[in-house]
Tab-separated table of C-alpha atoms in Angstrom:
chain	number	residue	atom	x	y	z
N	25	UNK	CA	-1.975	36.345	7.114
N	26	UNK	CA	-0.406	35.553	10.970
N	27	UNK	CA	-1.841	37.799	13.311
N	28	UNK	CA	-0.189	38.617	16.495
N	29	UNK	CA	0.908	36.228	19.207
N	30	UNK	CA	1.021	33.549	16.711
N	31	UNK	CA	3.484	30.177	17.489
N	32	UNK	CA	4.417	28.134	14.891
N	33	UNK	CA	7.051	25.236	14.855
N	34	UNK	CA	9.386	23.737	12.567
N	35	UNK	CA	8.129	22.136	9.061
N	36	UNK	CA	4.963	23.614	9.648
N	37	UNK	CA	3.367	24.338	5.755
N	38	UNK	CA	0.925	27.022	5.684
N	39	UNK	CA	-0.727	27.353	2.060
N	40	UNK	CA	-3.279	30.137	0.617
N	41	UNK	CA	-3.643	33.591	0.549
N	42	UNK	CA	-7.054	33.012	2.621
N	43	UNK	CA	-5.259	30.771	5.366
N	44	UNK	CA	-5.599	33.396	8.271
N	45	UNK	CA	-4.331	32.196	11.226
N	46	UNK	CA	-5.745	33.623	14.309
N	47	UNK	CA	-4.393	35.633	17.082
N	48	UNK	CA	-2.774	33.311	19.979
N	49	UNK	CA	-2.788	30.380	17.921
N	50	UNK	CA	-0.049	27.686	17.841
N	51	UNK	CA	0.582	25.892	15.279
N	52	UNK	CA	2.028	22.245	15.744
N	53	UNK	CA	5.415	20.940	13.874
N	54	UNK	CA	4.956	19.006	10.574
N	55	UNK	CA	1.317	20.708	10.202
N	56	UNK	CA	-0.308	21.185	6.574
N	57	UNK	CA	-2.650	24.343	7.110
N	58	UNK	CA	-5.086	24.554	3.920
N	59	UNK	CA	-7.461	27.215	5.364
N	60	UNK	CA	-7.959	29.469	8.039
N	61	UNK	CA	-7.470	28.793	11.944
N	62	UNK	CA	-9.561	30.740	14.582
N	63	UNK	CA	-7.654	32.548	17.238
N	64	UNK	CA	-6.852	31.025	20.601
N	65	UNK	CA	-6.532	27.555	18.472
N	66	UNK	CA	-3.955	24.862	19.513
N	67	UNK	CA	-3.868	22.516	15.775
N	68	UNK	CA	-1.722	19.334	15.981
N	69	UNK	CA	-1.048	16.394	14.326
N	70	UNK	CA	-2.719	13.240	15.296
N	71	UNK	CA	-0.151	10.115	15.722
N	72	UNK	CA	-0.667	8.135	12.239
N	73	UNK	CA	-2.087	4.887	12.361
N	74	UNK	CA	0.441	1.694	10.976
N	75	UNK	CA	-1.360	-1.012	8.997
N	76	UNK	CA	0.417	-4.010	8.008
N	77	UNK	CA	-0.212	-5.564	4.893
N	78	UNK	CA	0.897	-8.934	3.890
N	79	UNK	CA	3.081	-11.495	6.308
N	80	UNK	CA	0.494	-14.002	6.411
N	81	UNK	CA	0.094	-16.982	8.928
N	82	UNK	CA	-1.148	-20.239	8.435
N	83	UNK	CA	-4.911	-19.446	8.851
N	84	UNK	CA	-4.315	-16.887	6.412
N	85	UNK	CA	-5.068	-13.841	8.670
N	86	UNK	CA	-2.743	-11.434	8.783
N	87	UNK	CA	0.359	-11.363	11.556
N	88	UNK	CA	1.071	-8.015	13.158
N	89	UNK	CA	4.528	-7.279	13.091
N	90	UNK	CA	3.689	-4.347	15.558
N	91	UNK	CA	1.085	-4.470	18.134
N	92	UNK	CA	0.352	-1.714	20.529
N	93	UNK	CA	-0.391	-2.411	24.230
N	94	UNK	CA	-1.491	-0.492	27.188
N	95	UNK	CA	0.185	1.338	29.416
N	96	UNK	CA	1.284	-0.285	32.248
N	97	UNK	CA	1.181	-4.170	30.363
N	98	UNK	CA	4.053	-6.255	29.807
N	99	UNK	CA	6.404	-4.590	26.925
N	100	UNK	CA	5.314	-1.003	27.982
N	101	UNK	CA	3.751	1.581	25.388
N	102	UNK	CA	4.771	-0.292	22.204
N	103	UNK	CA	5.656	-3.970	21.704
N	104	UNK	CA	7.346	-6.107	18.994
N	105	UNK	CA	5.152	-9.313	17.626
């Protein structure tokens, strides 16, 4: 059931009969819903994390191909190992 007022955005999956989702609510794009949202709720999805397996170096730890850095460090938001 979508009550009133309700946003949601593309590819968003909303699955069960008891999945209310709440008045004023907006639902984010690429969103699995599973079960019910209270009104007045904003649900989003989190940026996924990237591991790296394999690509070994010489001391046998692993090499990042992609490292994040801080805003505002050399090679901006996201850099390239």
């Amino acid at each position: 059931t979508i009550e009133d007022d309700v946003i949601i955005y593309s590819n968003a999956t909303l699955l069960g009969a008891k999945a209310i989702i709440g008045a004023r609510s907006i639902i984010g794009g690429n969103v699995w819903i599973t079960e019910g949202v209270p009104q007045d709720t904003k649900v989003v999805l989190k940026k996924p994390e990237l591991v790296y397996i394999g690509n070994h170096n010489r001391s046998g730890d692993l090499k990042p191909v992609y490292q994040q850095s801080r805003r505002g460090e050399k090679g901006g938001e996201n850099e390239i190992c």
